[in-house]
Coordinates of C-alpha atoms in Angstrom, one line a residue:
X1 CA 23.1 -8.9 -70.7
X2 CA 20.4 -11.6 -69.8
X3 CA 20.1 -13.1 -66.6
X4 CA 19.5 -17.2 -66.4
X5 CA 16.8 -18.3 -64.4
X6 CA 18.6 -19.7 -61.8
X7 CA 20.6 -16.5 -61.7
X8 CA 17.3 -14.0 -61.0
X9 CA 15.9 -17.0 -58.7
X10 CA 19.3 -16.9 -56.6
X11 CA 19.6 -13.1 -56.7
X12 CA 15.7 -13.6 -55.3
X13 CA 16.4 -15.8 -52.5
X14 CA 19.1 -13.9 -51.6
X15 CA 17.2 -10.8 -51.3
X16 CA 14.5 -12.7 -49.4
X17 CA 17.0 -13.6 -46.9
X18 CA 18.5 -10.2 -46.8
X19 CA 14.9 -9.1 -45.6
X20 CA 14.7 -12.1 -43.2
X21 CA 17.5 -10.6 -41.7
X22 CA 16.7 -7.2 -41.1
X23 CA 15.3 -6.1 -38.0
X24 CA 11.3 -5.5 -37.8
X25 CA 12.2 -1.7 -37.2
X26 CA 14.7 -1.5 -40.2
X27 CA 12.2 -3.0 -42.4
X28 CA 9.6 -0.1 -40.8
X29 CA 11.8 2.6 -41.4
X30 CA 12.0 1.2 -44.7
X31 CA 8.9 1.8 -45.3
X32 CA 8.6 4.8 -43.9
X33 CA 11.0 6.2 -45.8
X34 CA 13.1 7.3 -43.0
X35 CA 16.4 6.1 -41.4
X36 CA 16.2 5.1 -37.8
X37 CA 17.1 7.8 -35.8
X38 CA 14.2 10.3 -38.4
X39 CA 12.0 7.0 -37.3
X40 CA 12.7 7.6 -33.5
X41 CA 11.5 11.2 -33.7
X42 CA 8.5 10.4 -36.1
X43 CA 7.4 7.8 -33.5
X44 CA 8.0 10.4 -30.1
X45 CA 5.8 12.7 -32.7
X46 CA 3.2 10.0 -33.4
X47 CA 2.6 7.9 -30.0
X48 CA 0.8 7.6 -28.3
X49 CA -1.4 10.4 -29.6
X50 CA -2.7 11.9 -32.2
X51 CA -4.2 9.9 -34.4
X52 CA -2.8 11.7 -37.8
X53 CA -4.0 11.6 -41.3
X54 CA -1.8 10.6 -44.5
X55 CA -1.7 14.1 -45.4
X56 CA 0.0 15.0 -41.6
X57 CA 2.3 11.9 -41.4
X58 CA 3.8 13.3 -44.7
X59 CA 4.3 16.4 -42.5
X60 CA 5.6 14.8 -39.4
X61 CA 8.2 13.0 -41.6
X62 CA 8.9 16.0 -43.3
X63 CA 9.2 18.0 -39.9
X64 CA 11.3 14.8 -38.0
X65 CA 13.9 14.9 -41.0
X66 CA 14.5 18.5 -41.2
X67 CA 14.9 18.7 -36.9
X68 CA 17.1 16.1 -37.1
X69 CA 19.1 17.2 -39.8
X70 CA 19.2 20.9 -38.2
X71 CA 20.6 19.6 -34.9
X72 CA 22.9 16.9 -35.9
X73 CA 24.6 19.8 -38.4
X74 CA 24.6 22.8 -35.9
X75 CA 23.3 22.0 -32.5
X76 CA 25.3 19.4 -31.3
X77 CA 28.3 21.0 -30.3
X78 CA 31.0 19.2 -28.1
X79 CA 29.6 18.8 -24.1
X80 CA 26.5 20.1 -25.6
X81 CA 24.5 19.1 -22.2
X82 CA 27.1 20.6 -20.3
X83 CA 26.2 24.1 -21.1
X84 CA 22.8 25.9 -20.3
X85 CA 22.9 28.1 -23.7
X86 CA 23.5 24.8 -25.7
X87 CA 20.4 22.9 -24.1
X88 CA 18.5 25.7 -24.1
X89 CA 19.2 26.5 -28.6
X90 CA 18.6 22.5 -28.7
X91 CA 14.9 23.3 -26.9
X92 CA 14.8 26.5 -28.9
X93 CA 14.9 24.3 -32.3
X94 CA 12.7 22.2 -31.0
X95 CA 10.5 24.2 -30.5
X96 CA 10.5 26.3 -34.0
X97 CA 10.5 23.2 -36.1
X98 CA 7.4 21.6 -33.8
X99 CA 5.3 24.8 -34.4
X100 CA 5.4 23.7 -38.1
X101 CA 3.3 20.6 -37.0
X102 CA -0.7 20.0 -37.8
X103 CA -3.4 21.8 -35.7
X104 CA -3.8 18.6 -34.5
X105 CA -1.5 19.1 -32.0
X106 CA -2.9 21.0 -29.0
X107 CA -1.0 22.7 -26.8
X108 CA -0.8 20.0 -24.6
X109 CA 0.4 17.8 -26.5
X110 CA 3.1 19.8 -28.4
X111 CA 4.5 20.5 -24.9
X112 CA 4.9 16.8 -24.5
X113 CA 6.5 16.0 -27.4
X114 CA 9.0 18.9 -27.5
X115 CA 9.7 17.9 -24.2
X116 CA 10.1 14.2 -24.7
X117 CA 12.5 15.0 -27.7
X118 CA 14.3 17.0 -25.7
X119 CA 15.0 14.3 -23.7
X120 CA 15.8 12.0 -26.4
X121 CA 18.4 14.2 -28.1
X122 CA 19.9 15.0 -24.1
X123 CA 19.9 11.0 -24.0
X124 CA 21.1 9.7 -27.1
X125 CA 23.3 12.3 -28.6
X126 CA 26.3 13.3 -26.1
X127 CA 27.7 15.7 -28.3
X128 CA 31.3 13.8 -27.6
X129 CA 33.3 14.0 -30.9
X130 CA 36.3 11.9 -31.3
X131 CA 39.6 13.2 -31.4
X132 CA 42.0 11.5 -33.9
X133 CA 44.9 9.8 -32.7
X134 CA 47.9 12.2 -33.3

């Protein structure tokens, strides 16, 4: 099946506006190649310090996906921040994944950025689950 002209220059605008339309963060995430929460823990990760290589971004993504993943699919139980031993597994995990990251991160700054993505997670993610209407 061949495409006119017109056709593939439609199908192009259309895609041009598509990207208009997109928010500067979707388009980073984009090309990132992350979603935009993976994005939110890549930048807590990233800034303001340190200054990473390609090789360590590729890390940092790698490491941002997987703690994500891990606490979205076990972690975040109902009322989650309403009980001491479930804050304390979502620090634990934390903490694991983050000793995966590049030398580069000193022990100051790995305390910083477990702690601010602590606070993130205790922020964003409620733990609330929706009970269906019966």
């Amino acid at each position: 099946m061949a495409l006119s002209r017109a056709s593939v220059e439609q199908l192009f605008e259309q895609l041009l506006e598509f990207i208009r339309r997109m928010s500067e963060e979707e388009q980073r995430a984009i090309r990132e190649g992350l979603d935009e929460e993976e994005l939110a823990i890549f930048d807590l990760l990233t800034r303001p310090e340190p200054a990473l290589t390609k090789a360590q971004e590729v890390e940092v993504k790698a490491i941002a996906r997987r703690l994500l993943a891990e606490l979205k699919r076990e972690k975040l139980i109902l009322d989650w921040r309403l009980k001491e031993n479930a804050k304390a597994d979502v620090r634990q995990t934390i903490r694991e994944e983050y000793d995966e990251l590049p030398e580069i991160y000193d022990r100051r700054i790995w305390e910083d950025k477990v702690e601010r993505t602590f606070q993130f997670m205790f922020e964003r993610y409620p733990g609330e689950i929706a009970v269906p209407p019966l």
